[in-house]
Coordinates of C-alpha atoms and ligand atoms in Angstrom, one line a residue:
M534 CA -59.1 35.3 58.5
T535 CA -61.3 35.2 61.7
N536 CA -63.7 37.8 60.5
L537 CA -64.3 35.7 57.4
T538 CA -65.0 32.6 59.5
A539 CA -67.5 34.6 61.5
L540 CA -69.0 36.1 58.4
I541 CA -69.5 32.7 56.8
A542 CA -71.2 31.4 60.0
E543 CA -73.5 34.5 59.9
L544 CA -74.5 33.9 56.3
D545 CA -75.7 30.4 57.0
G546 CA -78.4 29.4 54.5
L547 CA -77.0 31.6 51.6
R548 CA -75.2 30.3 48.6
I549 CA -71.5 30.5 49.4
E550 CA -68.6 29.2 47.4
E551 CA -65.3 28.6 49.2
N552 CA -63.5 26.4 46.7
D553 CA -60.2 28.3 46.0
K554 CA -60.2 27.4 42.3
I555 CA -63.8 28.5 41.7
V556 CA -63.3 31.6 43.8
L557 CA -60.3 32.5 41.7
Q558 CA -62.2 31.9 38.5
K559 CA -65.1 34.2 39.7
S560 CA -62.5 36.8 40.7
R561 CA -61.5 37.5 37.1
D562 CA -62.8 39.4 34.2
F563 CA -61.3 40.1 30.8
Y564 CA -58.5 42.1 32.4
W565 CA -56.0 40.0 30.4
Y566 CA -56.9 41.9 27.3
S567 CA -54.3 44.3 28.7
P568 CA -50.8 43.0 29.2
V569 CA -50.4 45.8 31.8
L570 CA -53.4 44.8 33.8
K571 CA -52.4 41.1 33.4
R572 CA -49.1 41.8 35.0
Q573 CA -50.7 43.9 37.9
L574 CA -53.7 41.8 38.6
D575 CA -53.0 38.2 37.7
H576 CA -52.7 37.1 41.4
V577 CA -55.9 38.9 42.5
T578 CA -58.6 36.7 44.1
G579 CA -61.5 37.0 46.6
D580 CA -61.9 34.8 49.6
I581 CA -65.4 33.6 49.0
V582 CA -68.2 34.1 46.4
V583 CA -71.7 34.8 47.8
S584 CA -74.7 34.6 45.5
P585 CA -77.8 36.2 46.9
R586 CA -81.1 35.2 45.2
N587 CA -83.1 38.3 46.2
E588 CA -82.8 41.7 47.8
D589 CA -83.4 40.5 51.4
E590 CA -80.5 38.0 51.1
L591 CA -78.3 40.8 49.5
I592 CA -79.0 43.1 52.5
R593 CA -78.1 40.3 54.9
V594 CA -74.7 39.9 53.1
L595 CA -74.0 43.7 53.1
K596 CA -75.0 44.1 56.7
A597 CA -72.7 41.2 57.8
C598 CA -69.8 42.4 55.7
Y599 CA -70.1 45.9 57.1
R600 CA -70.1 44.5 60.6
H601 CA -67.0 42.4 60.0
D602 CA -65.2 45.0 57.8
V603 CA -65.0 42.6 54.8
P604 CA -64.7 44.2 51.3
V605 CA -67.4 43.4 48.8
T606 CA -66.8 43.4 45.0
P607 CA -70.0 43.0 43.0
R608 CA -70.0 40.9 39.8
G609 CA -72.3 40.2 37.0
T610 CA -70.7 37.7 34.7
G611 CA -67.2 39.2 34.6
T612 CA -67.0 40.3 31.0
G613 CA -65.7 43.8 31.8
N614 CA -62.2 44.4 30.4
Y615 CA -60.7 47.0 32.8
G616 CA -60.4 44.6 35.8
Q617 CA -63.5 46.3 37.1
A618 CA -65.0 43.2 38.8
M619 CA -61.7 42.1 40.4
P620 CA -61.5 42.1 44.2
L621 CA -58.3 44.0 44.8
S622 CA -58.5 43.6 48.5
G623 CA -59.9 40.1 48.5
G624 CA -63.1 39.5 50.7
V625 CA -66.4 38.7 49.2
V626 CA -67.1 38.5 45.5
L627 CA -70.8 39.3 45.3
S628 CA -72.4 37.5 42.4
L629 CA -75.6 39.1 41.2
A630 CA -76.2 36.5 38.5
D631 CA -79.0 34.8 40.5
M632 CA -81.0 38.0 40.9
N633 CA -82.4 37.6 37.4
D634 CA -86.1 38.2 37.5
I635 CA -87.8 40.0 34.7
G636 CA -90.7 42.1 36.1
E637 CA -93.2 44.3 34.3
I638 CA -92.9 44.8 30.6
A639 CA -94.9 47.9 29.4
P640 CA -94.9 50.0 26.2
G641 CA -91.4 51.5 26.0
K642 CA -90.0 50.1 29.2
V643 CA -89.1 47.0 31.3
T644 CA -88.1 46.3 34.9
C645 CA -85.6 43.6 35.7
G646 CA -83.1 42.3 38.2
P647 CA -79.4 43.1 37.7
G648 CA -78.4 39.5 36.9
V649 CA -80.5 39.1 33.8
I650 CA -78.4 38.4 30.7
C651 CA -79.0 41.1 28.0
A652 CA -80.1 38.5 25.4
D653 CA -82.6 36.9 27.8
L654 CA -84.1 40.3 28.5
D655 CA -84.6 40.9 24.8
K656 CA -86.1 37.5 24.4
A657 CA -88.7 38.2 27.0
T658 CA -89.5 41.7 25.7
R659 CA -89.7 40.6 22.1
A660 CA -92.0 37.7 23.0
H661 CA -94.2 40.1 25.1
S662 CA -94.6 43.0 22.8
N663 CA -91.9 43.0 20.1
Q664 CA -89.6 45.4 21.9
E665 CA -85.9 45.3 22.7
M666 CA -83.1 47.1 24.6
R667 CA -82.1 50.4 23.0
M668 CA -78.4 49.3 23.2
H669 CA -76.4 46.4 24.4
P670 CA -72.8 45.4 24.6
S671 CA -71.4 43.1 22.0
T672 CA -71.3 40.6 24.9
Y673 CA -75.1 40.4 24.5
H674 CA -75.2 36.7 25.1
T675 CA -73.1 36.6 28.2
A676 CA -73.2 40.0 30.0
T677 CA -75.7 41.0 32.7
V678 CA -77.8 44.1 32.5
G679 CA -76.5 45.3 35.9
G680 CA -72.9 44.8 34.9
F681 CA -73.5 46.7 31.7
I682 CA -74.9 49.7 33.6
A683 CA -72.2 49.6 36.3
G684 CA -69.3 48.8 34.1
G685 CA -70.1 49.4 30.4
S686 CA -70.7 52.5 28.3
G687 CA -72.7 51.7 25.2
G688 CA -72.5 49.5 22.2
V689 CA -74.8 48.0 19.6
G690 CA -77.6 50.6 19.2
S691 CA -75.5 53.6 20.3
I692 CA -75.6 54.8 16.7
S693 CA -79.2 55.7 17.3
W694 CA -79.4 56.2 21.1
G695 CA -76.0 57.5 22.2
G696 CA -74.3 56.2 25.4
L697 CA -75.7 54.5 28.5
R698 CA -75.1 57.5 30.7
D699 CA -77.0 59.9 28.3
F700 CA -80.2 61.2 29.8
G701 CA -83.1 58.9 29.1
N702 CA -81.2 55.7 28.5
I703 CA -81.9 54.4 32.0
I704 CA -85.2 55.2 33.7
R705 CA -84.6 54.1 37.3
L706 CA -82.2 52.1 39.4
R707 CA -82.8 50.6 42.8
V708 CA -79.6 50.7 44.9
V709 CA -78.7 49.2 48.2
T710 CA -76.1 51.0 50.3
M711 CA -73.2 49.6 52.3
E712 CA -74.0 50.9 55.8
E713 CA -74.7 49.4 59.3
D714 CA -78.3 49.4 58.2
P715 CA -78.3 49.3 54.4
R716 CA -80.8 51.7 52.8
V717 CA -82.7 50.9 49.7
L718 CA -82.9 53.9 47.3
D719 CA -84.7 54.5 44.1
L720 CA -82.7 56.7 41.8
S721 CA -83.9 58.5 38.7
G722 CA -83.1 61.6 36.6
E723 CA -79.9 63.3 37.6
D724 CA -79.4 60.9 40.5
L725 CA -78.7 58.1 38.1
H726 CA -75.2 59.5 37.5
K727 CA -74.3 58.6 41.1
V728 CA -74.1 54.9 40.2
T729 CA -74.0 54.4 36.4
H730 CA -70.5 53.4 35.4
A731 CA -69.3 53.6 39.0
Y732 CA -68.0 50.0 39.0
G733 CA -70.2 49.2 42.0
T734 CA -68.0 51.3 44.2
N735 CA -70.9 53.2 45.9
G736 CA -73.9 50.9 45.9
I737 CA -75.3 47.6 44.7
I738 CA -77.9 47.8 41.9
T739 CA -80.8 45.5 42.7
E740 CA -83.5 46.5 40.2
I741 CA -83.3 48.3 36.8
E742 CA -86.0 50.1 34.8
L743 CA -84.8 50.5 31.2
P744 CA -86.5 52.1 28.2
L745 CA -87.2 49.9 25.2
A746 CA -87.2 50.4 21.4
P747 CA -89.2 48.6 18.8
A748 CA -87.6 45.3 17.9
Y749 CA -86.7 44.4 14.3
D750 CA -85.1 41.5 12.5
W751 CA -81.9 43.4 11.9
V752 CA -80.1 42.4 8.7
D753 CA -76.3 41.8 9.0
L754 CA -74.2 43.1 6.1
I755 CA -70.5 43.6 5.3
A756 CA -69.3 46.1 2.8
V757 CA -65.6 46.0 1.6
F758 CA -63.2 48.8 0.5
D759 CA -59.7 49.0 -0.9
S760 CA -58.7 51.8 1.5
F761 CA -59.3 52.6 5.2
D762 CA -60.2 56.2 4.3
A763 CA -62.9 55.0 1.8
A764 CA -64.4 52.7 4.4
A765 CA -64.4 55.4 7.1
R766 CA -66.0 57.9 4.7
Y767 CA -68.7 55.4 3.7
G768 CA -69.4 54.6 7.4
N769 CA -69.7 58.2 8.2
M770 CA -72.0 59.0 5.3
L771 CA -74.2 56.0 6.1
A772 CA -74.4 57.1 9.8
R773 CA -75.6 60.5 8.6
Q774 CA -78.4 59.1 6.4
D775 CA -81.4 60.3 8.4
G776 CA -83.9 57.9 6.7
I777 CA -81.9 54.7 7.1
L778 CA -82.3 52.9 10.4
T779 CA -79.1 51.1 11.5
K780 CA -78.1 49.5 14.8
L781 CA -74.4 49.1 14.1
I782 CA -71.8 50.8 11.8
T783 CA -68.3 49.5 12.4
V784 CA -65.2 50.1 10.3
V785 CA -62.3 47.6 10.7
A786 CA -59.1 48.1 8.8
A787 CA -57.1 45.5 7.0
P788 CA -55.5 43.1 7.7
C789 CA -57.9 42.3 10.6
P790 CA -61.0 41.2 8.7
Y791 CA -59.4 38.6 6.5
D792 CA -56.8 37.5 9.1
Y793 CA -59.0 37.4 12.2
F794 CA -62.7 37.1 11.3
K795 CA -62.2 33.4 10.6
R796 CA -65.8 32.4 10.3
H797 CA -66.4 35.1 7.7
Q798 CA -63.1 34.6 5.9
K799 CA -64.8 32.9 3.0
Y800 CA -66.6 36.1 2.1
L801 CA -63.4 38.3 2.3
R802 CA -60.1 38.8 0.5
P803 CA -56.8 39.7 2.0
G804 CA -56.2 43.4 2.3
Q805 CA -59.9 44.4 2.4
H806 CA -61.1 47.0 4.9
V807 CA -64.7 46.3 6.0
V808 CA -67.8 48.2 7.2
L809 CA -70.0 46.0 9.4
V810 CA -73.7 47.1 9.3
M811 CA -76.9 46.1 11.0
V812 CA -79.9 47.6 9.2
A813 CA -83.6 47.5 9.9
P814 CA -85.5 45.4 7.3
Q815 CA -87.7 48.4 6.3
S816 CA -84.4 50.3 5.5
Y817 CA -82.8 47.4 3.6
D818 CA -83.7 48.6 0.1
A819 CA -82.7 52.1 0.9
F820 CA -79.4 50.8 2.3
K821 CA -78.7 48.8 -0.9
A822 CA -79.5 51.9 -3.0
F823 CA -77.3 54.1 -0.9
S824 CA -74.4 51.6 -1.1
A825 CA -74.8 51.2 -4.9
R826 CA -74.7 55.0 -5.3
T827 CA -71.5 55.3 -3.1
G828 CA -69.8 52.4 -4.9
A829 CA -69.6 50.1 -1.9
E830 CA -69.3 46.4 -2.6
I831 CA -71.5 44.2 -0.3
V832 CA -69.8 40.8 0.1
F833 CA -72.0 39.5 2.9
D834 CA -75.8 39.8 3.3
A835 CA -77.3 37.6 5.9
S836 CA -80.7 37.9 4.4
L837 CA -79.5 36.1 1.2
E838 CA -77.6 33.3 3.0
A839 CA -79.3 29.9 2.9
D840 CA -77.4 28.6 5.9
L841 CA -76.0 30.8 8.6
K842 CA -74.9 27.9 10.8
G843 CA -71.6 28.7 12.4
I844 CA -71.6 32.3 11.3
P845 CA -71.8 34.7 14.3
P846 CA -73.9 37.9 14.2
V847 CA -71.8 40.8 12.9
F848 CA -72.0 42.6 16.2
E849 CA -69.8 39.7 17.5
L850 CA -67.1 41.1 15.2
A851 CA -67.6 44.6 16.5
W852 CA -67.0 46.7 19.6
N853 CA -64.6 44.7 21.9
H854 CA -65.3 41.5 20.0
T855 CA -62.9 42.8 17.3
T856 CA -60.1 42.7 19.9
L857 CA -61.1 39.2 21.0
R858 CA -61.1 37.8 17.5
A859 CA -57.6 39.3 16.9
L860 CA -56.3 38.0 20.3
R861 CA -57.5 34.5 19.6
V862 CA -55.3 34.3 16.5
D863 CA -52.4 36.5 17.7
P864 CA -52.0 37.1 21.4
A865 CA -49.5 40.0 20.7
W866 CA -52.4 42.4 20.1
T867 CA -53.8 44.6 22.7
Y868 CA -56.0 47.7 22.1
L869 CA -57.0 51.2 23.0
Q870 CA -60.3 53.1 23.4
S871 CA -60.3 56.5 21.8
L872 CA -62.7 59.2 20.7
Y873 CA -62.4 61.1 17.3
P874 CA -64.4 64.2 18.2
F875 CA -67.0 65.7 15.9
P876 CA -66.8 67.4 13.4
N877 CA -63.2 66.2 12.5
Q878 CA -63.7 62.5 13.1
I879 CA -62.8 61.3 9.6
E880 CA -59.7 63.5 9.3
L881 CA -58.5 62.5 12.8
A882 CA -59.2 58.8 12.3
G883 CA -57.3 58.9 9.0
R884 CA -54.4 60.8 10.6
M885 CA -54.1 58.3 13.5
D886 CA -54.4 55.3 11.0
R887 CA -51.4 56.5 9.1
M888 CA -49.3 57.3 12.2
F889 CA -48.5 53.7 13.3
P890 CA -48.0 51.5 10.2
G891 CA -47.8 47.8 11.1
E892 CA -48.2 48.7 14.8
M893 CA -51.9 49.7 14.9
I894 CA -55.0 48.5 13.1
S895 CA -57.8 51.0 13.0
H896 CA -61.3 50.2 14.3
L897 CA -64.1 52.7 14.4
E898 CA -67.6 52.5 16.0
F899 CA -70.0 55.2 14.8
V900 CA -72.2 56.6 17.5
R901 CA -74.6 59.4 18.2
F902 CA -72.8 61.7 20.6
D903 CA -74.6 64.8 22.0
G904 CA -76.8 64.8 18.9
D905 CA -74.0 64.6 16.4
I906 CA -72.6 61.6 14.6
T907 CA -69.0 60.8 15.4
C908 CA -66.9 57.7 16.1
F909 CA -65.1 56.0 18.9
G910 CA -62.0 54.0 18.1
L911 CA -61.0 50.6 19.5
P912 CA -57.8 50.2 17.5
L913 CA -55.7 47.1 17.9
V914 CA -52.2 47.9 19.0
R915 CA -49.3 45.5 18.7
F916 CA -47.8 45.4 22.2
T917 CA -44.1 45.7 22.6
T918 CA -43.4 47.7 25.9
E919 CA -45.5 49.7 28.3
E920 CA -43.4 52.8 27.4
R921 CA -44.3 52.4 23.7
L922 CA -48.0 51.9 24.6
N923 CA -47.9 55.1 26.6
D924 CA -46.2 56.9 23.6
I925 CA -49.0 55.8 21.4
I926 CA -51.6 57.0 23.9
D927 CA -49.7 60.4 24.2
L928 CA -49.6 60.8 20.4
H929 CA -53.4 60.3 20.3
T930 CA -54.0 62.8 23.0
E931 CA -51.6 65.4 21.5
N932 CA -53.5 65.0 18.2
G933 CA -56.9 65.8 19.8
C934 CA -58.1 62.2 20.3
P935 CA -58.9 61.5 24.0
I936 CA -58.0 58.0 25.2
F937 CA -60.1 56.1 27.7
N938 CA -57.2 54.0 28.9
P939 CA -58.2 50.3 29.1
H940 CA -54.8 49.5 30.7
R941 CA -55.9 51.0 34.1
Y942 CA -58.2 49.5 36.7
T943 CA -59.4 52.8 38.2
L944 CA -62.5 54.7 37.2
E945 CA -60.6 58.0 36.7
E946 CA -57.6 56.7 34.7
G947 CA -59.9 54.6 32.5
G948 CA -62.2 57.6 32.0
M949 CA -61.9 61.4 32.1
K950 CA -58.8 61.6 34.3
Q951 CA -60.6 63.7 36.9
T952 CA -62.6 63.2 40.0
D953 CA -66.3 62.5 39.5
E954 CA -67.6 64.6 42.4
I955 CA -71.1 63.2 42.1
Q956 CA -69.9 59.6 42.5
L957 CA -67.4 60.5 45.2
A958 CA -70.1 62.4 47.3
F959 CA -72.4 59.4 47.0
K960 CA -69.7 57.0 48.1
R961 CA -69.1 59.1 51.2
E962 CA -72.8 58.7 52.0
A963 CA -73.5 55.1 50.8
D964 CA -70.2 53.4 51.7
P965 CA -68.6 55.2 54.6
K966 CA -66.2 52.4 55.4
G967 CA -65.0 52.2 51.8
L968 CA -65.7 48.5 51.5
L969 CA -67.3 48.4 48.1
N970 CA -65.0 47.4 45.2
P971 CA -61.9 48.9 47.0
G972 CA -59.1 50.5 44.9
K973 CA -61.2 51.5 41.9
M974 CA -61.9 55.1 42.8
I975 CA -58.7 57.1 43.3
A976 CA -60.6 60.1 44.6
W977 CA -61.7 58.0 47.6
D978 CA -58.3 56.4 48.4
D979 CA -56.1 59.4 47.6
P980 CA -58.0 62.6 47.6
D981 CA -54.9 64.7 46.8
Y982 CA -53.9 62.7 43.8
D983 CA -52.7 64.9 40.9
F984 CA -54.3 63.6 37.7
T985 CA -51.9 65.7 35.7
S986 CA -48.8 64.1 37.2
G987 CA -48.6 61.5 34.4
K988 CA -47.9 58.8 37.0
V989 CA -49.7 55.5 37.2
W990 CA -51.7 55.2 40.4
L991 CA -51.2 52.0 42.4
F992 CA -53.8 51.0 45.0
K993 CA -51.9 50.5 48.3
G994 CA -54.4 47.8 49.3
L995 CA -53.8 45.7 46.2
Q996 CA -53.1 42.3 47.7
Q997 CA -49.6 41.2 47.0
A998 CA -49.0 37.9 45.2
S999 CA -48.3 35.2 47.8
Ligands
FAD711 C1 -65.6 40.6 23.9 C2 -66.1 41.8 24.7 C3 -66.9 42.7 24.1 C4 -67.4 43.8 24.9 N1 -68.2 44.8 24.3 C5 -68.7 45.8 25.0 C6 -69.6 46.8 24.4 O1 -70.0 46.7 23.2 N2 -70.0 47.8 25.1 C7 -69.6 48.0 26.5 O2 -70.0 48.9 27.1 N3 -68.8 47.1 27.0 C8 -68.4 46.0 26.3 N4 -67.6 45.1 26.9 C9 -67.3 45.1 28.4 C10 -68.4 44.3 29.2 O3 -68.7 43.1 28.4 C11 -69.7 45.0 29.3 O4 -69.5 46.2 29.9 C12 -70.7 44.1 30.1 O5 -71.9 44.7 30.0 C13 -70.4 43.9 31.6 O6 -71.3 43.0 32.1 P1 -70.9 41.9 33.2 O7 -72.2 41.2 33.6 O8 -69.9 41.0 32.6 O9 -70.3 42.8 34.3 P2 -69.0 42.5 35.2 O10 -67.8 42.5 34.3 O11 -69.2 41.4 36.1 O12 -69.1 43.9 36.1 C14 -68.8 45.1 35.5 C15 -68.7 46.1 36.7 O13 -70.0 46.3 37.2 C16 -69.9 46.0 38.6 N5 -71.2 45.4 38.9 C17 -71.8 44.3 38.3 N6 -73.0 44.1 38.8 C18 -73.3 45.2 39.6 C19 -74.5 45.5 40.4 N7 -75.6 44.8 40.3 N8 -74.4 46.6 41.1 C20 -73.3 47.4 41.2 N9 -72.2 47.1 40.5 C21 -72.2 46.0 39.7 C22 -68.7 45.2 38.8 O14 -68.2 45.3 40.1 C23 -67.8 45.7 37.8 O15 -67.1 46.8 38.3 C24 -67.0 44.0 26.2 C25 -66.2 43.0 26.8 C26 -65.7 42.0 26.1 C27 -64.8 41.0 26.7

């Protein structure tokens, strides 16, 4: 590729990786969670990985790629599971991992680079003034803050704070555009929606200002139940206790806990349904009293364990870690992402739980959603065929449970199945050549696409397997 040779020469002095094997490794994320994405994307690779250390170097890269028409796919640490960080048209994989400075920490907020790992950010803000991120993905120890904002949606902490895109959960983003002369923009308020959860298709985030919450030594607990409905009801009631401060309330149906939570297996019995909880220490006594009153049996209480060596935090059994634990034992599982809308969340979750015996294992994450308590689902689904997977998706939708399809690599199909006009308008302005993370925004590549057609969209530029 001549333009690539010229590009590499022009980027002299920057960190560039050309080794095929390493480039392939850095071109992947957790797309393989989905057998559908695995089939479609397994061959995808970039041509080189470039790792700028600061904004000046980053601007040099974007400018040169613009001039040579080379696609650029940003990357944090590649823990996204929709294939978001995969370079469908090859070109440059832009690793932001080295832009990991932590700037000012002030009461209620912090400024940092996009490449900071979530756990490292909390370590610094805890040490400085006993503050922490309001929410983090369960990939806390591996994911970058920039990747979370561009590719994630919420997680541990969403029970109190809602989702990442809710007003107030990000203060400011500094973004560099992909133009002949890249611009550096500071976005805040309504403008944040231009780039949050846009998969890096319309700008590169180079600085982040996030709100912080008081940090606590959260206590991990597991309550067990004989039925999924009882576990779901308890989770819902606990989430609605206004005086008990929690950071995580997760319901996982049997047989997943005993069969797949191997490190916690000694606390569990086969057939038990669990509720995983993180509770603030000042709410611990109240939590115990509430659980006793509701008849919940607590089988694991991290504050009473003498030795927690080898026992992961409960959030590493929750959110998308539940799927990971199941996949490690039995690769035939895949999953879905659903919403059980308020106020019928418990009835809907129970109905869906009963609909697919042996084929689906329910998993609920309680969250605050537009001021109400409801739950998302990340049910495990036993994969047989794509047709059957689509049937299961349709049955959810028909029953009033929207699916955010994790078996699609485009923003629209994995989200609300409609054009995000704000993100599209910003792409027109900030990436006129369409070089940023190509193939992820249908509205850009195929403006007339009919989202109601029921067809799977395939990016024409998806590199064919050689
Ligand atoms: C086991 C497991 C558990 C998970 N749990 C959660 C969870 O609880 N909540 C949740 O929301 N997600 C979850 N995820 C998905 C993922 O881990 C998170 O969204 C994570 O925050 C992504 O961070 P990353 O650094 O790995 O980003 P990457 O995967 O590298 O990138 C994510 C997206 O952001 C883009 N991007 C990265 N950096 C930038 C930048 N600086 N500017 C512009 N675009 C950029 C990439 O192109 C890509 O589209 C989970 C995934 C796994 C595998």
